[in-house]
Coordinates of C-alpha atoms in Angstrom, one line a residue:
X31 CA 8.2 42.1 12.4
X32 CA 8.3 42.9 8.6
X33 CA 9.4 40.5 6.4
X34 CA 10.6 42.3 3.1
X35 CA 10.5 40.2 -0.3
X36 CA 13.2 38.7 -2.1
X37 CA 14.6 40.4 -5.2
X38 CA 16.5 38.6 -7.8
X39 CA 19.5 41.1 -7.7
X40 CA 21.2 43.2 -5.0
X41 CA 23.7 45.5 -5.6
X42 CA 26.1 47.2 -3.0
X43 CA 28.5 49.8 -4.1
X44 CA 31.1 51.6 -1.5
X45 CA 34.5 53.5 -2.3
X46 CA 38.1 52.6 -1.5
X47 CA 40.8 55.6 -1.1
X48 CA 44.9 54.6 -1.1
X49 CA 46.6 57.5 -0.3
X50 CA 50.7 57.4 -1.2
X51 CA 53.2 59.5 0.7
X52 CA 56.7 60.7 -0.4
X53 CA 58.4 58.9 1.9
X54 CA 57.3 55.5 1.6
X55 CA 54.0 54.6 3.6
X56 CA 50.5 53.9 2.6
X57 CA 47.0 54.4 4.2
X58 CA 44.3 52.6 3.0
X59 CA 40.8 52.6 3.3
X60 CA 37.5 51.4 2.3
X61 CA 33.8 50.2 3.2
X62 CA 33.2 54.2 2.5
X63 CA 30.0 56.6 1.4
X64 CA 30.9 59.1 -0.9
X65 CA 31.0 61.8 1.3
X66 CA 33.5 59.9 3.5
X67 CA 35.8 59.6 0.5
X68 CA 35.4 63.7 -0.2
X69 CA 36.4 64.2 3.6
X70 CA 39.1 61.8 2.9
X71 CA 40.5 63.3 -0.2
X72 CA 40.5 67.0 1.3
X73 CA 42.1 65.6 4.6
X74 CA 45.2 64.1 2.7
X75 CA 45.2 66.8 -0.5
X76 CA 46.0 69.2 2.4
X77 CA 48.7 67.4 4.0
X78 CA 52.2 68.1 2.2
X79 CA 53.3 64.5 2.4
X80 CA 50.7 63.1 0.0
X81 CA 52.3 62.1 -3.2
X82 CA 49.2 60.9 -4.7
X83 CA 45.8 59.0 -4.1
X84 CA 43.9 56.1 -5.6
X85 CA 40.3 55.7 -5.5
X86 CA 38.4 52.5 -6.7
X87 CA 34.6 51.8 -6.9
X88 CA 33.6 48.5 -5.8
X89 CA 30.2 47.1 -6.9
X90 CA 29.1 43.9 -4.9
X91 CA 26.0 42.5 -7.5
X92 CA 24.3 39.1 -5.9
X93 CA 21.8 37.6 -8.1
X94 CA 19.3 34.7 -6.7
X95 CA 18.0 31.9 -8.5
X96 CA 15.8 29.0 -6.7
X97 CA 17.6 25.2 -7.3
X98 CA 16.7 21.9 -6.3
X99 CA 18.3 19.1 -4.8
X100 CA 19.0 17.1 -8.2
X101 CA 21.3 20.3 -9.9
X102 CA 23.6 20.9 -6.3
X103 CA 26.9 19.5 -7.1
X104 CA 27.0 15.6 -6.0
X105 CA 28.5 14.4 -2.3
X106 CA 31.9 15.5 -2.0
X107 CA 31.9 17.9 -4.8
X108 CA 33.1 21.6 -4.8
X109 CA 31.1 24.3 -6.3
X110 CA 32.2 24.6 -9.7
X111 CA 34.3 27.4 -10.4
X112 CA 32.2 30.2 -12.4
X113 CA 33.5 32.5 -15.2
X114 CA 34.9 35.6 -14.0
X115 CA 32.4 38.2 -15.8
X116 CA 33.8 41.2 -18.1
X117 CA 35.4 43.8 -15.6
X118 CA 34.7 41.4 -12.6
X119 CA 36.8 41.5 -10.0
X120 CA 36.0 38.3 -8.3
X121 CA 32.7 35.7 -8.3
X122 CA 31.7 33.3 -6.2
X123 CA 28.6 30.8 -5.9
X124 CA 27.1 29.3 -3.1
X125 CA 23.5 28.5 -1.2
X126 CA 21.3 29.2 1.3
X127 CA 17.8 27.9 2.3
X128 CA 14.4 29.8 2.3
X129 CA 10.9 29.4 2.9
X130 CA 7.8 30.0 0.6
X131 CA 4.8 31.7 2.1
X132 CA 1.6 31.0 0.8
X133 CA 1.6 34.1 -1.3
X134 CA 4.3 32.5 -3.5
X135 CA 7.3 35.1 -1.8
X136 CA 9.9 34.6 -0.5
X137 CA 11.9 34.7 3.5
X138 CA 15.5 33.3 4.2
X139 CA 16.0 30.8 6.7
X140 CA 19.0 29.1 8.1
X141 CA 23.1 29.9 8.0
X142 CA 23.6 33.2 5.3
X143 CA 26.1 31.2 3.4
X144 CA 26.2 27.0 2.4
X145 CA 29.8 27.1 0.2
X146 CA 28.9 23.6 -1.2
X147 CA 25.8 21.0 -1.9
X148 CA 27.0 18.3 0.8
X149 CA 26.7 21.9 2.9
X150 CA 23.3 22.1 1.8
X151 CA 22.3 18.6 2.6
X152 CA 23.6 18.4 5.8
X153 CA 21.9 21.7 7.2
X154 CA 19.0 20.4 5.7
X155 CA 19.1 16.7 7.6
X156 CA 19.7 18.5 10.7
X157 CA 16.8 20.7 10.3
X158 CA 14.9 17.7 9.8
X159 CA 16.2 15.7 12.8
X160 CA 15.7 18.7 15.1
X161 CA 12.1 19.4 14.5
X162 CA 10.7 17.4 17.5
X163 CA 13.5 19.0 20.0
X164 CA 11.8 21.6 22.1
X165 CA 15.1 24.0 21.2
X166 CA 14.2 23.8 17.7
X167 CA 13.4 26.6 15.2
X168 CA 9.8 24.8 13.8
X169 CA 9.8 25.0 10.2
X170 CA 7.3 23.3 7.8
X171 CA 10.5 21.5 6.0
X172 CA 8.4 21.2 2.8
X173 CA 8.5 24.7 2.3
X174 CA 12.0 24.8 2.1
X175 CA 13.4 25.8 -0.7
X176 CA 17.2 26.4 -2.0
X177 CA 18.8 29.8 -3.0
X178 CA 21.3 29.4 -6.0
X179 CA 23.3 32.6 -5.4
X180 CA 26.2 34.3 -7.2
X181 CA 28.2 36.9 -6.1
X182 CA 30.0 38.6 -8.3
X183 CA 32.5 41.9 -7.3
X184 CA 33.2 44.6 -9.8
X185 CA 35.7 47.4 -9.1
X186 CA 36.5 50.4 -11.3
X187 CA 39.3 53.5 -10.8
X188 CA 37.3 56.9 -10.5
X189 CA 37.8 60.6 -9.8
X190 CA 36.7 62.3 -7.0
X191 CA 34.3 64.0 -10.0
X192 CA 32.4 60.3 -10.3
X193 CA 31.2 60.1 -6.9
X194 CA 28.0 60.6 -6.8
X195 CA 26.5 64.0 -4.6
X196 CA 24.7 63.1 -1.4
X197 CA 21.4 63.8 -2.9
X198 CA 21.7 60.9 -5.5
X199 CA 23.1 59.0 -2.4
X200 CA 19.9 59.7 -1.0
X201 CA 17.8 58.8 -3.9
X202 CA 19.9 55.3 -4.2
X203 CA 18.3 54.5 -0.7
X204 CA 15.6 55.6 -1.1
X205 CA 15.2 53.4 -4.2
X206 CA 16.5 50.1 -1.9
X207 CA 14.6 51.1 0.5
X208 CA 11.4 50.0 -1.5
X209 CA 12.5 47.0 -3.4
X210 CA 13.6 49.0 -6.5
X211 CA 16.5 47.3 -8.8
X212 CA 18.9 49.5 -10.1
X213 CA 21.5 49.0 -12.3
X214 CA 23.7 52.2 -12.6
X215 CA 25.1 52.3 -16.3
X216 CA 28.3 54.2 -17.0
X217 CA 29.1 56.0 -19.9
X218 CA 31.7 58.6 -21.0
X219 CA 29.8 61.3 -19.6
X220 CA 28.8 59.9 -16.4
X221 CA 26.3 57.4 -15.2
X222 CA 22.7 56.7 -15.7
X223 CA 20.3 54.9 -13.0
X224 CA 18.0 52.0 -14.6
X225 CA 15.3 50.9 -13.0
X226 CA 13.6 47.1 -13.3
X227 CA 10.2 46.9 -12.7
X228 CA 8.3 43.5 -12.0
X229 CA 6.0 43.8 -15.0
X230 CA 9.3 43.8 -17.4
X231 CA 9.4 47.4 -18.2
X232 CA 11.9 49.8 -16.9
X233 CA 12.7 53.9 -15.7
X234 CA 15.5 55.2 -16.8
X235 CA 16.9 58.2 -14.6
X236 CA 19.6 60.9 -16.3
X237 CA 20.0 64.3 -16.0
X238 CA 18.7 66.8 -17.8
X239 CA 18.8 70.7 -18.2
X240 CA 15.8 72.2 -16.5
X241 CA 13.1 73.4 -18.6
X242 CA 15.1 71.9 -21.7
X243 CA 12.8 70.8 -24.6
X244 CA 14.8 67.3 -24.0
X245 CA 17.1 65.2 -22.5
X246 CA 21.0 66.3 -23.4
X247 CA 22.6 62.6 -23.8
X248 CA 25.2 64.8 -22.1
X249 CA 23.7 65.3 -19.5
X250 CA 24.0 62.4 -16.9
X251 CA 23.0 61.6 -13.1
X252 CA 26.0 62.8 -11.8
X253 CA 25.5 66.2 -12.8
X254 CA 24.1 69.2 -10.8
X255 CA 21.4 70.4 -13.4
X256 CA 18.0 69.1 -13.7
X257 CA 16.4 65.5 -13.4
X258 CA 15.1 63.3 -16.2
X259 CA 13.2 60.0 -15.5
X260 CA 11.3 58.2 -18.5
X261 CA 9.7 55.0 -18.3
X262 CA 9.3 52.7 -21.4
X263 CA 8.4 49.3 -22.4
X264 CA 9.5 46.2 -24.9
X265 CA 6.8 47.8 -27.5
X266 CA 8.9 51.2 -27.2
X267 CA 6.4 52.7 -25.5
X268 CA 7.7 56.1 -24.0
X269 CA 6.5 58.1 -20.9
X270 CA 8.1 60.7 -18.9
X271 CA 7.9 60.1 -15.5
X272 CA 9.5 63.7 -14.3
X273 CA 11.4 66.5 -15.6
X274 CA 13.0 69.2 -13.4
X275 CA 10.8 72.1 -15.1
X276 CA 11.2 75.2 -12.4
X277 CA 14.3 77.1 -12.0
X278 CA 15.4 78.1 -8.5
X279 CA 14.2 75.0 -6.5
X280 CA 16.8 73.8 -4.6
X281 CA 18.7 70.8 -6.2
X282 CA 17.1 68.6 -2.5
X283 CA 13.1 69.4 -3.4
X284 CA 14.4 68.8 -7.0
X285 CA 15.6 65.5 -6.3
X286 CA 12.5 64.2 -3.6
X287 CA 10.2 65.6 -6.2
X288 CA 12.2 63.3 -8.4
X289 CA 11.9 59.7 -5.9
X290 CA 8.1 60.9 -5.2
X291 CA 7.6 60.1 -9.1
X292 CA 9.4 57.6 -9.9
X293 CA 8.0 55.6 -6.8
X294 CA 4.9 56.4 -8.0
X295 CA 5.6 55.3 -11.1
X296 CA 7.5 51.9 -10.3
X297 CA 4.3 50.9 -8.0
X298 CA 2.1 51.0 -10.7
X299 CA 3.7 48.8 -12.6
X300 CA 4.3 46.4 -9.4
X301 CA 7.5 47.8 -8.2
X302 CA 10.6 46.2 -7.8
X303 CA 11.3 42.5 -9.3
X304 CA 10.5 39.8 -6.7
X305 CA 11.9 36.0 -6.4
X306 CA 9.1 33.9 -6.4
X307 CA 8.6 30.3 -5.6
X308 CA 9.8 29.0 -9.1
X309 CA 12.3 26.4 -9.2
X310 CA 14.7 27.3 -12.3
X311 CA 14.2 30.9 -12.4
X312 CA 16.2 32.0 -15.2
X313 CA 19.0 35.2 -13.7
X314 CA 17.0 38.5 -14.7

């Protein structure tokens, strides 16, 4: 079995659509790709009896931290109640337990959620009692360690223009799939990808007109033109990664031309951000 690294931040975006008809009733639906939502909107644009439709972005960001036992919250208190972020929706904050390997990663272990620290405590006993039964998931309880985690849920009302196409769907996964932290960024024209490497620097991924001379800041990574990905540095070192540079190749081969360099890229320079056995980490 593989065991993937931890990452300090994971993000999961899917759509809502509320659709409104004249006489009264509402449909709602969410946990949906983008494409779902386009099917959606052209299955209820059609129908006479839609008086109009909502659709919301949701953006589910979970950052990590490793904690100790000393800064849980005492015996019989709550979590504290965190500041609801800018444009946040909703946060929450609880635990969960996880092992270090002897690389210094790394790999969850026990219940996915531990809501407070006499939650954390009490998992943790049991673990410990349990170790001698022959039932018992063996664990080297000094390699425990606790997962400070925050949850926070951002929404936003779009157009059926800011979904993003099934080929940045694509690259999105693609960019998971290897560990890759992305923080899209949205602007007036559209939205731009960031990308966080584990040596501190970063790729940023926009569009760009193909064979341009440069980037056009209008130009974003929800348009159909070209691809522009440049990675840079804190000494403001600047170096482009990719530029879609031949006209007539299909916007698909444009794109996986795109994710073959920037994975490149992102390897070189260690990949993705990983959680690593350091009590205190500071939030990236």
């Amino acid at each position: 079995m593989i065991t993937l690294p931890l990452i300090p931040e994971q993000r999961t975006v899917y759509w809502t659509v509320a659709v409104h008809e004249t006489y009264g009733s509402a449909h709602r639906s969410t946990g949906l790709h983008a494409s779902a939502v386009r099917q959606q909107h052209d299955f209820w644009t059609a129908k006479p009896s839609t008086a109009r439709m909502e659709l919301t972005e949701h953006t589910l960001v979970q950052a990590r931290t490793i904690t100790t036992f000393e800064d849980l919250p005492g015996e019989g208190e709550a979590t504290p109640l965190l500041n609801l972020p800018a444009d946040a929706h909703e946060v929450k904050q609880f635990f969960r337990f996880t092992r270090a390997r002897e690389d210094g990663s790394l790999t969850c272990f026990g219940p996915t959620v531990l809501p407070t620290g006499d939650d954390v405590r009490r998992f943790y006993n049991w673990t410990v009692a349990n170790q001698d039964r022959a039932q018992a998931v063996h664990v080297d309880v000094s390699t425990l360690r606790i997962l400070d985690i925050t949850l926070t849920h951002y929404t936003r009302e779009i157009q059926l223009a800011d979904l993003p196409d099934d080929f940045i769907a694509s690259l999105m996964g693609q960019l998971e799939t290897e560990g890759l932290w992305w923080v899209p960024v949205h602007e007036h024209a559209g939205t731009y990808l960031r990308l966080l490497l584990a040596d501190g620097s970063e790729i940023t991924i926009s569009g760009a007109t193909a064979d341009g001379p440069e980037a056009n800041s209008e130009h974003t990574a929800d348009d159909h033109g070209g691809w522009l990905a440049v990675w840079g540095d804190f000494n403001d070192t600047v170096v482009e990664v990719y530029r879609s540079a031949r006209r007539g190749l299909t916007r698909a081969a444009d794109t996986a031309a795109l994710a073959a360099a920037v994975l490149t890229c992102a390897r070189e320079h260690g990949g993705g951000p990983v959680l690593r056995d350091e009590p205190r980490q500071p939030h990236a």
